[in-house]
PDB file of C-alpha atoms and ligand atoms in Angstrom:
ATOM      1  CA  UNK A   1     -58.346  94.845 -44.442  1.00  0.00           C
ATOM      2  CA  UNK A   2     -57.131  94.371 -48.356  1.00  0.00           C
ATOM      3  CA  UNK A   3     -56.048  91.324 -49.938  1.00  0.00           C
ATOM      4  CA  UNK A   4     -53.774  91.129 -52.769  1.00  0.00           C
ATOM      5  CA  UNK A   5     -52.272  88.263 -55.024  1.00  0.00           C
ATOM      6  CA  UNK A   6     -48.711  87.148 -55.758  1.00  0.00           C
ATOM      7  CA  UNK A   7     -47.002  84.685 -57.706  1.00  0.00           C
ATOM      8  CA  UNK A   8     -43.863  83.318 -57.033  1.00  0.00           C
ATOM      9  CA  UNK A   9     -42.881  83.014 -60.654  1.00  0.00           C
ATOM     10  CA  UNK A  10     -40.656  79.995 -61.990  1.00  0.00           C
ATOM     11  CA  UNK A  11     -37.530  82.322 -61.438  1.00  0.00           C
ATOM     12  CA  UNK A  12     -38.309  82.148 -57.507  1.00  0.00           C
ATOM     13  CA  UNK A  13     -39.173  78.374 -57.883  1.00  0.00           C
ATOM     14  CA  UNK A  14     -36.004  77.249 -59.629  1.00  0.00           C
ATOM     15  CA  UNK A  15     -33.674  79.377 -57.851  1.00  0.00           C
ATOM     16  CA  UNK A  16     -35.200  78.193 -54.497  1.00  0.00           C
ATOM     17  CA  UNK A  17     -36.129  81.434 -53.275  1.00  0.00           C
ATOM     18  CA  UNK A  18     -39.694  80.663 -52.271  1.00  0.00           C
ATOM     19  CA  UNK A  19     -39.410  80.328 -48.683  1.00  0.00           C
ATOM     20  CA  UNK A  20     -37.290  83.407 -48.217  1.00  0.00           C
ATOM     21  CA  UNK A  21     -39.880  85.324 -50.096  1.00  0.00           C
ATOM     22  CA  UNK A  22     -42.749  83.961 -47.829  1.00  0.00           C
ATOM     23  CA  UNK A  23     -40.851  84.644 -45.114  1.00  0.00           C
ATOM     24  CA  UNK A  24     -40.448  88.291 -45.832  1.00  0.00           C
ATOM     25  CA  UNK A  25     -43.998  88.710 -46.164  1.00  0.00           C
ATOM     26  CA  UNK A  26     -44.833  87.008 -42.977  1.00  0.00           C
ATOM     27  CA  UNK A  27     -42.099  89.059 -41.208  1.00  0.00           C
ATOM     28  CA  UNK A  28     -43.904  91.919 -42.263  1.00  0.00           C
ATOM     29  CA  UNK A  29     -46.984  91.072 -40.742  1.00  0.00           C
ATOM     30  CA  UNK A  30     -49.029  90.152 -43.907  1.00  0.00           C
ATOM     31  CA  UNK A  31     -51.546  87.200 -43.350  1.00  0.00           C
ATOM     32  CA  UNK A  32     -51.503  84.312 -45.977  1.00  0.00           C
ATOM     33  CA  UNK A  33     -55.041  83.724 -47.055  1.00  0.00           C
ATOM     34  CA  UNK A  34     -54.432  81.423 -49.563  1.00  0.00           C
ATOM     35  CA  UNK A  35     -51.519  79.431 -51.537  1.00  0.00           C
ATOM     36  CA  UNK A  36     -51.140  76.604 -53.692  1.00  0.00           C
ATOM     37  CA  UNK A  37     -48.970  75.348 -56.649  1.00  0.00           C
ATOM     38  CA  UNK A  38     -50.053  75.274 -59.998  1.00  0.00           C
ATOM     39  CA  UNK A  39     -49.160  75.419 -64.014  1.00  0.00           C
ATOM     40  CA  UNK A  40     -50.087  78.566 -65.844  1.00  0.00           C
ATOM     41  CA  UNK A  41     -51.642  77.988 -69.144  1.00  0.00           C
ATOM     42  CA  UNK A  42     -51.320  80.334 -72.092  1.00  0.00           C
ATOM     43  CA  UNK A  43     -54.916  80.982 -71.867  1.00  0.00           C
ATOM     44  CA  UNK A  44     -54.794  82.190 -68.339  1.00  0.00           C
ATOM     45  CA  UNK A  45     -51.355  84.177 -68.898  1.00  0.00           C
ATOM     46  CA  UNK A  46     -53.076  86.086 -72.229  1.00  0.00           C
ATOM     47  CA  UNK A  47     -55.875  87.208 -69.706  1.00  0.00           C
ATOM     48  CA  UNK A  48     -53.265  88.131 -66.678  1.00  0.00           C
ATOM     49  CA  UNK A  49     -50.889  90.011 -69.089  1.00  0.00           C
ATOM     50  CA  UNK A  50     -53.822  91.300 -71.455  1.00  0.00           C
ATOM     51  CA  UNK A  51     -51.688  94.855 -71.010  1.00  0.00           C
ATOM     52  CA  UNK A  52     -48.575  93.288 -72.814  1.00  0.00           C
ATOM     53  CA  UNK A  53     -49.661  91.012 -75.328  1.00  0.00           C
ATOM     54  CA  UNK A  54     -48.755  93.308 -78.088  1.00  0.00           C
ATOM     55  CA  UNK A  55     -45.233  93.783 -76.604  1.00  0.00           C
ATOM     56  CA  UNK A  56     -42.489  92.027 -78.969  1.00  0.00           C
ATOM     57  CA  UNK A  57     -41.395  90.283 -75.701  1.00  0.00           C
ATOM     58  CA  UNK A  58     -44.793  88.867 -74.887  1.00  0.00           C
ATOM     59  CA  UNK A  59     -43.602  85.299 -76.233  1.00  0.00           C
ATOM     60  CA  UNK A  60     -40.714  85.578 -73.708  1.00  0.00           C
ATOM     61  CA  UNK A  61     -43.064  86.380 -70.794  1.00  0.00           C
ATOM     62  CA  UNK A  62     -44.994  83.269 -71.918  1.00  0.00           C
ATOM     63  CA  UNK A  63     -42.005  80.969 -71.974  1.00  0.00           C
ATOM     64  CA  UNK A  64     -40.609  82.377 -68.864  1.00  0.00           C
ATOM     65  CA  UNK A  65     -43.924  81.989 -66.916  1.00  0.00           C
ATOM     66  CA  UNK A  66     -44.800  78.268 -68.074  1.00  0.00           C
ATOM     67  CA  UNK A  67     -41.197  77.000 -67.621  1.00  0.00           C
ATOM     68  CA  UNK A  68     -42.202  75.163 -64.513  1.00  0.00           C
ATOM     69  CA  UNK A  69     -45.181  75.282 -61.839  1.00  0.00           C
ATOM     70  CA  UNK A  70     -45.619  78.476 -59.880  1.00  0.00           C
ATOM     71  CA  UNK A  71     -46.813  79.248 -56.405  1.00  0.00           C
ATOM     72  CA  UNK A  72     -49.654  81.778 -56.026  1.00  0.00           C
ATOM     73  CA  UNK A  73     -50.595  83.088 -52.849  1.00  0.00           C
ATOM     74  CA  UNK A  74     -52.897  85.697 -51.310  1.00  0.00           C
ATOM     75  CA  UNK A  75     -52.005  88.041 -48.659  1.00  0.00           C
ATOM     76  CA  UNK A  76     -54.236  90.073 -46.401  1.00  0.00           C
ATOM     77  CA  UNK A  77     -53.489  93.138 -44.507  1.00  0.00           C
ATOM     78  CA  UNK A  78     -54.332  96.929 -44.100  1.00  0.00           C
ATOM     79  CA  UNK A  79     -53.227  98.414 -47.575  1.00  0.00           C
ATOM     80  CA  UNK A  80     -51.804  95.147 -48.493  1.00  0.00           C
ATOM     81  CA  UNK A  81     -51.870  95.850 -52.240  1.00  0.00           C
ATOM     82  CA  UNK A  82     -49.718  99.175 -51.694  1.00  0.00           C
ATOM     83  CA  UNK A  83     -47.476  97.604 -49.099  1.00  0.00           C
ATOM     84  CA  UNK A  84     -46.369  94.399 -51.256  1.00  0.00           C
ATOM     85  CA  UNK A  85     -46.165  96.408 -54.276  1.00  0.00           C
ATOM     86  CA  UNK A  86     -43.373  98.367 -52.360  1.00  0.00           C
ATOM     87  CA  UNK A  87     -41.616  95.092 -51.098  1.00  0.00           C
ATOM     88  CA  UNK A  88     -41.672  93.917 -54.475  1.00  0.00           C
ATOM     89  CA  UNK A  89     -39.648  96.926 -56.130  1.00  0.00           C
ATOM     90  CA  UNK A  90     -39.357  98.173 -59.688  1.00  0.00           C
ATOM     91  CA  UNK A  91     -39.982  95.807 -62.563  1.00  0.00           C
ATOM     92  CA  UNK A  92     -36.385  95.484 -63.553  1.00  0.00           C
ATOM     93  CA  UNK A  93     -34.632  94.015 -61.131  1.00  0.00           C
ATOM     94  CA  UNK A  94     -31.452  95.717 -61.752  1.00  0.00           C
ATOM     95  CA  UNK A  95     -33.156  99.177 -61.124  1.00  0.00           C
ATOM     96  CA  UNK A  96     -35.341  98.067 -58.117  1.00  0.00           C
ATOM     97  CA  UNK A  97     -34.087  99.435 -54.973  1.00  0.00           C
ATOM     98  CA  UNK A  98     -32.048  97.301 -52.469  1.00  0.00           C
ATOM     99  CA  UNK A  99     -33.940  95.898 -49.809  1.00  0.00           C
ATOM    100  CA  UNK A 100     -37.088  95.111 -52.190  1.00  0.00           C
ATOM    101  CA  UNK A 101     -37.547  91.662 -53.288  1.00  0.00           C
ATOM    102  CA  UNK A 102     -36.589  92.177 -56.669  1.00  0.00           C
ATOM    103  CA  UNK A 103     -33.692  94.493 -55.761  1.00  0.00           C
ATOM    104  CA  UNK A 104     -32.164  91.897 -53.566  1.00  0.00           C
ATOM    105  CA  UNK A 105     -33.048  88.603 -55.728  1.00  0.00           C
ATOM    106  CA  UNK A 106     -33.229  89.994 -59.559  1.00  0.00           C
ATOM    107  CA  UNK A 107     -30.785  90.786 -61.925  1.00  0.00           C
ATOM    108  CA  UNK A 108     -33.550  91.117 -64.828  1.00  0.00           C
ATOM    109  CA  UNK A 109     -36.474  92.691 -66.577  1.00  0.00           C
ATOM    110  CA  UNK A 110     -38.392  89.384 -66.749  1.00  0.00           C
ATOM    111  CA  UNK A 111     -36.846  86.993 -64.351  1.00  0.00           C
ATOM    112  CA  UNK A 112     -37.969  89.206 -61.636  1.00  0.00           C
ATOM    113  CA  UNK A 113     -39.096  86.785 -58.858  1.00  0.00           C
ATOM    114  CA  UNK A 114     -42.534  87.652 -58.023  1.00  0.00           C
ATOM    115  CA  UNK A 115     -45.824  89.058 -59.483  1.00  0.00           C
ATOM    116  CA  UNK A 116     -47.915  91.456 -57.129  1.00  0.00           C
ATOM    117  CA  UNK A 117     -51.171  93.089 -57.935  1.00  0.00           C
ATOM    118  CA  UNK A 118     -50.942  96.713 -58.800  1.00  0.00           C
ATOM    119  CA  UNK A 119     -54.088  98.258 -57.548  1.00  0.00           C
ATOM    120  CA  UNK A 120     -57.472  97.313 -55.840  1.00  0.00           C
ATOM    121  CA  UNK A 121     -59.177  96.723 -59.145  1.00  0.00           C
ATOM    122  CA  UNK A 122     -56.700  94.418 -60.165  1.00  0.00           C
ATOM    123  CA  UNK A 123     -56.106  92.575 -57.057  1.00  0.00           C
ATOM    124  CA  UNK A 124     -60.065  91.927 -57.079  1.00  0.00           C
ATOM    125  CA  UNK A 125     -60.072  90.660 -60.631  1.00  0.00           C
ATOM    126  CA  UNK A 126     -56.451  88.495 -60.239  1.00  0.00           C
ATOM    127  CA  UNK A 127     -57.798  86.678 -56.877  1.00  0.00           C
ATOM    128  CA  UNK A 128     -60.673  85.806 -58.711  1.00  0.00           C
ATOM    129  CA  UNK A 129     -58.829  84.487 -61.711  1.00  0.00           C
ATOM    130  CA  UNK A 130     -56.235  82.186 -59.590  1.00  0.00           C
ATOM    131  CA  UNK A 131     -58.430  81.060 -56.425  1.00  0.00           C
ATOM    132  CA  UNK A 132     -61.758  79.644 -56.149  1.00  0.00           C
ATOM    133  CA  UNK A 133     -63.918  81.155 -53.129  1.00  0.00           C
ATOM    134  CA  UNK A 134     -63.292  77.937 -50.955  1.00  0.00           C
ATOM    135  CA  UNK A 135     -59.560  78.160 -51.530  1.00  0.00           C
ATOM    136  CA  UNK A 136     -59.229  81.577 -49.832  1.00  0.00           C
ATOM    137  CA  UNK A 137     -59.243  81.480 -45.785  1.00  0.00           C
ATOM    138  CA  UNK A 138     -60.577  84.181 -43.612  1.00  0.00           C
ATOM    139  CA  UNK A 139     -58.868  83.728 -40.046  1.00  0.00           C
ATOM    140  CA  UNK A 140     -57.257  86.058 -37.707  1.00  0.00           C
ATOM    141  CA  UNK A 141     -53.761  85.028 -36.384  1.00  0.00           C
ATOM    142  CA  UNK A 142     -53.533  85.259 -32.450  1.00  0.00           C
ATOM    143  CA  UNK A 143     -50.574  87.796 -33.136  1.00  0.00           C
ATOM    144  CA  UNK A 144     -52.667  90.144 -34.899  1.00  0.00           C
ATOM    145  CA  UNK A 145     -53.229  92.854 -31.829  1.00  0.00           C
ATOM    146  CA  UNK A 146     -49.628  93.090 -31.673  1.00  0.00           C
ATOM    147  CA  UNK A 147     -49.145  93.798 -35.435  1.00  0.00           C
ATOM    148  CA  UNK A 148     -51.934  96.605 -35.517  1.00  0.00           C
ATOM    149  CA  UNK A 149     -53.821  98.606 -32.832  1.00  0.00           C
ATOM    150  CA  UNK A 150     -57.732  98.160 -32.317  1.00  0.00           C
ATOM    151  CA  UNK A 151     -58.774 100.156 -35.335  1.00  0.00           C
ATOM    152  CA  UNK A 152     -56.302  97.912 -37.559  1.00  0.00           C
ATOM    153  CA  UNK A 153     -54.248 100.932 -38.179  1.00  0.00           C
TER     154      UNK A 153
HETATM  155  P1  LIG B 201     -44.682  94.553 -62.961  1.00  0.00           P
HETATM  156  O1  LIG B 201     -44.513  92.829 -62.898  1.00  0.00           O
HETATM  157  O2  LIG B 201     -43.819  95.410 -62.115  1.00  0.00           O
HETATM  158  O3  LIG B 201     -46.317  94.895 -62.641  1.00  0.00           O
HETATM  159  P2  LIG B 201     -45.549  94.936 -65.866  1.00  0.00           P
HETATM  160  O4  LIG B 201     -47.057  94.505 -65.685  1.00  0.00           O
HETATM  161  O5  LIG B 201     -45.352  96.164 -66.851  1.00  0.00           O
HETATM  162  O6  LIG B 201     -44.815  94.936 -64.253  1.00  0.00           O
HETATM  163  O7  LIG B 201     -44.880  93.568 -66.550  1.00  0.00           O
HETATM  164  C1  LIG B 201     -45.239  92.300 -66.257  1.00  0.00           C
HETATM  165  C2  LIG B 201     -44.367  91.164 -66.377  1.00  0.00           C
HETATM  166  O8  LIG B 201     -43.857  91.167 -67.775  1.00  0.00           O
HETATM  167  C3  LIG B 201     -43.096  91.754 -65.650  1.00  0.00           C
HETATM  168  O9  LIG B 201     -42.943  91.612 -64.342  1.00  0.00           O
HETATM  169  C4  LIG B 201     -41.822  91.186 -66.158  1.00  0.00           C
HETATM  170  O10 LIG B 201     -41.714  89.667 -65.915  1.00  0.00           O
HETATM  171  C5  LIG B 201     -42.207  91.195 -67.994  1.00  0.00           C
HETATM  172  N1  LIG B 201     -41.780  92.596 -68.547  1.00  0.00           N
HETATM  173  C6  LIG B 201     -42.302  93.841 -68.356  1.00  0.00           C
HETATM  174  N2  LIG B 201     -41.661  94.524 -69.145  1.00  0.00           N
HETATM  175  C7  LIG B 201     -40.785  93.583 -69.757  1.00  0.00           C
HETATM  176  C8  LIG B 201     -39.673  94.061 -70.809  1.00  0.00           C
HETATM  177  N3  LIG B 201     -39.220  95.182 -71.277  1.00  0.00           N
HETATM  178  N4  LIG B 201     -38.883  92.908 -71.179  1.00  0.00           N
HETATM  179  C9  LIG B 201     -39.013  91.772 -70.441  1.00  0.00           C
HETATM  180  N5  LIG B 201     -39.942  91.222 -69.803  1.00  0.00           N
HETATM  181  C10 LIG B 201     -40.791  92.508 -69.200  1.00  0.00           C
END
């Protein structure tokens, strides 16, 4: 099964939406394999958003992502990376489809509630970036046979 990385951004924490977002993932059948609160450093954000450091709004990303602590989560499931991206919705909350997390909770391009890994390569790098190996837990919830069939499909 795949694992993917989620960040509940300061917009989720300050607007008290963390519980609602976590609930959506659990209700979907994704398994929480890691979760912690942390403050993001500029150094970590420059690495995480390396594809955006040249953008004129990068300073705003830094300010937004360091406004308060965030919650980082690892989620496990068949095709978890693609499933979680679909649940996340388009970057701009105003354009994200209704029913997605950003579509339901965000009116902003930047204050868009969560980050979610966008590819298997990114997920692997991001899980290592935010979690030590001993902070990720491999277990199977007892309800799993009712989420998937025997071949985890
Ligand atoms: P996504 O988070 O959907 O994977 P990107 O990797 O392109 O999108 O951007 C990372 C984050 O940078 C976005 O979630 C958003 O918070 C911020 N961002 C992206 N584009 C803009 C923009 N044009 N203006 C302000 N913030 C932006």
